[in-house]
Short mmCIF file of C-alpha atoms in Angstrom, two decimals:
data_model
loop_
_atom_site.label_atom_id
_atom_site.label_comp_id
_atom_site.label_asym_id
_atom_site.label_seq_id
_atom_site.Cartn_x
_atom_site.Cartn_y
_atom_site.Cartn_z
CA MET A 175 28.93 64.94 45.46
CA ALA A 176 30.25 61.37 46.47
CA CYS A 177 31.28 59.21 43.91
CA ILE A 178 31.81 55.42 44.09
CA ASP A 179 32.67 52.60 41.69
CA LEU A 180 30.35 49.38 42.02
CA ASN A 181 32.56 46.25 41.14
CA ALA A 182 31.67 42.58 41.36
CA ASP A 183 33.54 39.41 40.69
CA LEU A 184 32.07 37.70 37.61
CA GLY A 185 32.86 35.21 35.05
CA GLU A 186 33.32 32.64 38.15
CA GLY A 187 32.39 29.27 36.52
CA PHE A 188 34.14 26.57 34.28
CA GLY A 189 32.65 24.76 31.46
CA ARG A 190 28.88 23.70 32.35
CA TRP A 191 29.33 25.02 35.95
CA ARG A 192 28.57 28.71 36.74
CA LEU A 193 28.59 30.37 40.04
CA THR A 194 27.85 33.90 39.16
CA ASP A 195 24.81 35.32 37.52
CA ASP A 196 26.83 37.57 35.02
CA GLU A 197 24.21 39.38 32.79
CA ARG A 198 22.11 40.27 35.58
CA LEU A 199 24.91 41.77 37.55
CA LEU A 200 25.99 43.25 34.68
CA SER A 201 22.98 45.62 34.43
CA VAL A 202 24.14 46.99 38.09
CA VAL A 203 27.68 47.09 38.43
CA THR A 204 29.85 49.56 36.76
CA SER A 205 33.02 47.18 36.93
CA ALA A 206 33.23 43.66 36.13
CA ASN A 207 36.40 41.60 37.61
CA VAL A 208 36.42 39.19 35.39
CA ALA A 209 37.86 35.69 36.36
CA CYS A 210 40.98 34.59 34.27
CA GLY A 211 41.25 30.96 34.57
CA PHE A 212 43.25 30.43 37.24
CA HIS A 213 40.81 30.42 40.26
CA ALA A 214 37.83 30.38 37.98
CA GLY A 215 36.64 31.08 34.24
CA ASP A 216 37.46 29.52 30.90
CA ALA A 217 38.02 30.97 27.64
CA VAL A 218 34.40 30.71 26.54
CA THR A 219 33.44 32.28 29.90
CA MET A 220 36.29 35.04 29.79
CA ARG A 221 34.55 36.15 25.94
CA ARG A 222 31.18 35.83 27.06
CA VAL A 223 31.44 38.22 29.74
CA CYS A 224 33.33 40.44 28.04
CA GLU A 225 30.92 40.85 25.29
CA LEU A 226 28.06 41.39 27.83
CA ALA A 227 30.37 44.10 29.62
CA ALA A 228 31.28 45.74 26.70
CA GLU A 229 27.53 45.78 25.29
CA ARG A 230 26.90 47.68 28.84
CA GLY A 231 29.30 49.93 29.34
CA VAL A 232 30.79 48.10 32.18
CA ARG A 233 34.83 47.86 32.38
CA ILE A 234 36.40 45.10 32.48
CA GLY A 235 39.24 44.41 34.92
CA ALA A 236 41.44 41.29 35.15
CA GLN A 237 40.59 39.29 38.59
CA VAL A 238 44.38 37.51 38.49
CA SER A 239 44.78 34.73 40.93
CA TYR A 240 47.45 32.09 42.14
CA ARG A 241 46.74 29.12 40.27
CA ASP A 242 44.29 27.08 42.26
CA LEU A 243 41.25 26.31 40.70
CA ALA A 244 40.20 23.18 42.96
CA GLY A 245 40.50 25.80 45.83
CA PHE A 246 38.78 28.50 44.31
CA GLY A 247 42.09 30.84 44.58
CA ARG A 248 41.44 30.78 48.43
CA ARG A 249 44.05 28.74 49.72
CA ALA A 250 47.65 29.97 50.63
CA MET A 251 50.13 29.23 48.06
CA ASP A 252 53.93 30.00 47.97
CA VAL A 253 54.90 30.77 44.25
CA PRO A 254 58.17 32.21 43.50
CA PRO A 255 58.28 35.85 42.44
CA ALA A 256 59.10 35.47 39.16
CA GLU A 257 56.68 32.91 38.26
CA LEU A 258 53.64 34.73 40.05
CA ALA A 259 54.89 38.04 37.97
CA ALA A 260 54.82 35.82 34.64
CA GLU A 261 51.49 34.28 35.61
CA VAL A 262 49.57 37.71 36.44
CA ALA A 263 50.93 39.20 33.16
CA TYR A 264 49.48 36.19 31.26
CA GLN A 265 46.13 36.50 32.70
CA ILE A 266 45.76 39.82 32.09
CA GLY A 267 47.12 39.30 28.36
CA ALA A 268 44.29 36.16 28.18
CA LEU A 269 41.31 38.43 29.15
CA GLU A 270 42.81 41.51 26.55
CA VAL A 271 42.32 39.34 23.63
CA PHE A 272 38.49 38.64 24.53
CA ALA A 273 38.16 42.43 25.68
CA ARG A 274 39.47 43.66 22.47
CA ALA A 275 37.63 41.31 20.56
CA ALA A 276 34.29 42.76 22.13
CA GLY A 277 35.45 46.20 21.26
CA ALA A 278 37.05 47.37 24.74
CA ARG A 279 39.90 46.55 26.58
CA VAL A 280 41.26 45.34 30.16
CA ALA A 281 40.69 48.71 32.05
CA TYR A 282 42.34 47.55 35.50
CA VAL A 283 43.63 44.62 37.52
CA LYS A 284 42.53 43.15 40.75
CA PRO A 285 44.01 40.44 42.67
CA HIS A 286 41.66 37.36 44.06
CA GLY A 287 41.23 35.68 47.11
CA ALA A 288 44.06 34.46 49.08
CA LEU A 289 46.56 36.16 46.54
CA TYR A 290 44.58 39.49 47.52
CA ASN A 291 44.86 39.29 51.02
CA ARG A 292 48.18 38.03 50.95
CA ILE A 293 49.81 41.20 49.45
CA VAL A 294 47.93 43.39 51.86
CA HIS A 295 51.23 42.78 54.38
CA ASP A 296 53.74 40.49 51.85
CA GLU A 297 55.91 42.85 49.81
CA GLU A 298 57.75 40.34 48.04
CA GLN A 299 54.69 38.83 46.78
CA ALA A 300 53.26 42.07 46.05
CA ALA A 301 56.28 43.50 44.00
CA ALA A 302 55.67 39.89 41.95
CA VAL A 303 51.97 41.36 40.93
CA VAL A 304 53.35 44.69 40.54
CA ASP A 305 55.77 43.15 37.99
CA GLY A 306 53.11 41.24 36.16
CA VAL A 307 50.99 44.11 35.69
CA LEU A 308 53.74 46.44 34.25
CA LEU A 309 54.74 43.61 32.02
CA ALA A 310 51.50 43.38 30.68
CA ASP A 311 50.43 47.04 30.39
CA ALA A 312 52.49 49.87 32.36
CA ALA A 313 49.42 51.75 32.70
CA LEU A 314 46.96 49.61 34.28
CA PRO A 315 45.14 50.64 37.18
CA VAL A 316 45.50 48.50 40.26
CA LEU A 317 42.45 48.15 42.81
CA GLY A 318 43.20 46.90 46.26
CA LEU A 319 42.62 47.34 50.13
CA PRO A 320 43.61 50.83 51.39
CA GLY A 321 47.14 51.00 52.89
CA SER A 322 48.15 47.73 51.56
CA ARG A 323 51.52 46.97 50.34
CA LEU A 324 50.29 46.29 46.73
CA LEU A 325 48.96 49.79 46.27
CA GLU A 326 52.17 51.10 47.67
CA LEU A 327 54.27 49.51 45.26
CA ALA A 328 51.72 50.28 42.75
CA ALA A 329 51.93 53.86 43.23
CA LYS A 330 55.76 53.93 43.51
CA ALA A 331 55.98 51.97 39.79
CA GLY A 332 53.68 54.77 38.52
CA LEU A 333 50.57 52.54 38.07
CA PRO A 334 47.24 54.14 39.36
CA ALA A 335 46.51 52.73 42.80
CA VAL A 336 42.98 52.65 43.40
CA THR A 337 41.56 51.82 47.11
CA GLU A 338 38.17 49.47 47.70
CA ALA A 339 36.09 48.86 50.13
CA PHE A 340 33.61 45.81 50.86
CA ALA A 341 30.17 46.08 51.86
CA ASP A 342 29.47 42.38 52.88
CA ARG A 343 32.98 41.40 54.58
CA ALA A 344 33.73 41.81 58.19
CA TYR A 345 36.66 44.32 58.93
CA THR A 346 39.01 44.18 61.65
CA ASP A 347 40.09 47.09 63.69
CA ALA A 348 43.23 47.45 61.65
CA GLY A 349 41.02 47.86 58.51
CA THR A 350 41.81 44.56 56.89
CA LEU A 351 39.21 41.87 56.21
CA VAL A 352 38.40 39.31 58.89
CA PRO A 353 39.68 35.92 57.53
CA ARG A 354 36.68 33.66 56.00
CA THR A 355 37.70 30.95 58.29
CA GLN A 356 36.57 33.11 61.03
CA GLU A 357 32.84 33.21 62.10
CA GLY A 358 30.94 36.42 61.06
CA ALA A 359 33.59 37.31 58.33
CA VAL A 360 30.77 37.55 55.40
CA VAL A 361 28.18 40.19 56.70
CA THR A 362 24.84 38.43 55.21
CA ASP A 363 21.88 40.56 56.21
CA PRO A 364 20.83 42.58 53.49
CA ASP A 365 19.92 45.87 55.34
CA THR A 366 23.50 45.73 57.17
CA VAL A 367 25.10 45.56 53.62
CA VAL A 368 22.92 48.43 52.20
CA GLU A 369 23.85 50.75 54.93
CA ARG A 370 27.47 49.74 55.12
CA SER A 371 27.47 50.70 51.25
CA LEU A 372 25.79 54.04 52.04
CA GLY A 373 28.39 54.94 54.76
CA LEU A 374 31.41 53.71 53.21
CA ALA A 375 30.53 55.82 49.96
CA ARG A 376 29.37 58.99 51.82
CA SER A 377 31.73 59.06 55.22
CA GLY A 378 34.43 56.47 54.31
CA GLU A 379 33.53 54.85 57.53
CA VAL A 380 32.65 51.11 58.43
CA VAL A 381 32.05 49.55 61.76
CA SER A 382 34.93 46.70 62.29
CA HIS A 383 33.96 43.20 63.94
CA THR A 384 34.47 44.43 67.38
CA GLY A 385 31.91 47.31 66.94
CA ALA A 386 34.63 50.31 66.80
CA ARG A 387 34.42 52.99 63.69
CA ILE A 388 37.09 52.96 61.32
CA GLU A 389 38.29 54.69 58.38
CA VAL A 390 37.96 52.75 54.98
CA ARG A 391 38.15 55.62 52.58
CA ALA A 392 37.58 53.71 48.80
CA ARG A 393 36.67 54.67 45.23
CA SER A 394 35.53 51.21 44.38
CA LEU A 395 32.93 49.12 46.41
CA CYS A 396 32.66 45.28 46.05
CA LEU A 397 29.86 43.41 45.89
CA HIS A 398 30.36 39.70 45.59
CA GLY A 399 28.72 38.01 42.88
CA ASP A 400 28.71 34.55 44.49
CA THR A 401 26.43 35.30 47.49
CA PRO A 402 22.74 34.18 47.73
CA GLY A 403 20.54 37.08 46.16
CA ALA A 404 23.48 38.86 44.85
CA VAL A 405 21.51 40.46 41.92
CA GLU A 406 18.79 42.06 44.11
CA LEU A 407 21.35 42.94 46.99
CA ALA A 408 23.35 44.76 44.01
CA ARG A 409 20.20 46.54 42.98
CA ARG A 410 19.17 47.61 46.42
CA VAL A 411 23.04 49.21 47.20
CA ARG A 412 22.77 51.17 43.81
CA GLU A 413 19.27 52.33 44.30
CA ARG A 414 19.80 53.58 48.02
CA LEU A 415 23.23 55.17 47.18
CA GLU A 416 21.56 57.07 44.22
CA ALA A 417 18.80 58.05 46.11
CA SER A 418 21.24 59.33 48.96
CA GLY A 419 22.79 61.62 46.36
CA VAL A 420 26.10 59.41 45.43
CA ARG A 421 27.22 59.21 42.00
CA VAL A 422 27.45 55.66 40.90
CA GLU A 423 30.49 55.40 38.13
CA ALA A 424 33.50 53.60 36.65
CA PHE A 425 36.86 54.72 38.09
CA ALA A 426 38.69 53.55 35.00
#
């Protein structure tokens, strides 16, 4: 039987501003990528999401990012490796406090935005992220794109490397994500997202932006929480997967 984890980016708010419907999404997903204050999130939000996730048995993941609140972590930045490693560890440690207070723990790490995309190919930045994870907890799984430098270096360092796919993002023929600056980078048709989810879970394949079928084998499927109708779409995806015999469960 095929098995897949469903993750979503949560806690993406700051102060009185909230972007994601955390409570409702936590009733659907099995893993929560919680913003740790660098691209979004604050102490109160992090604590609240950890409490909600722990109540529902959803795994808590640290979504680490470049320090870029104004740009939502999606702007390219050049951060010295030692500084990036320290900031990754700092974000994980901050979230761990709230996870433990809720009776849970940080179960994995997932980079966000510009950092996520950069460490697909950039070995120096990928190594810095791995160093930061090792500094925080040498047993934490790392979630990332199949074939990325991040997962390669994480595995070499002894960290569990977990592959991830995106149901609502367009892929290049090389298996990387189409940049958000390009038209069609985000797949918005709900029916298409649902069917892509099923294909990724059952056959490990998806149609690229050129129409080619490419292999994307992943243990976890990301459903973005900041898209319109995110909660209903996530429910449809989970219902379709389970109705098709796919077991939905956390990887961590």
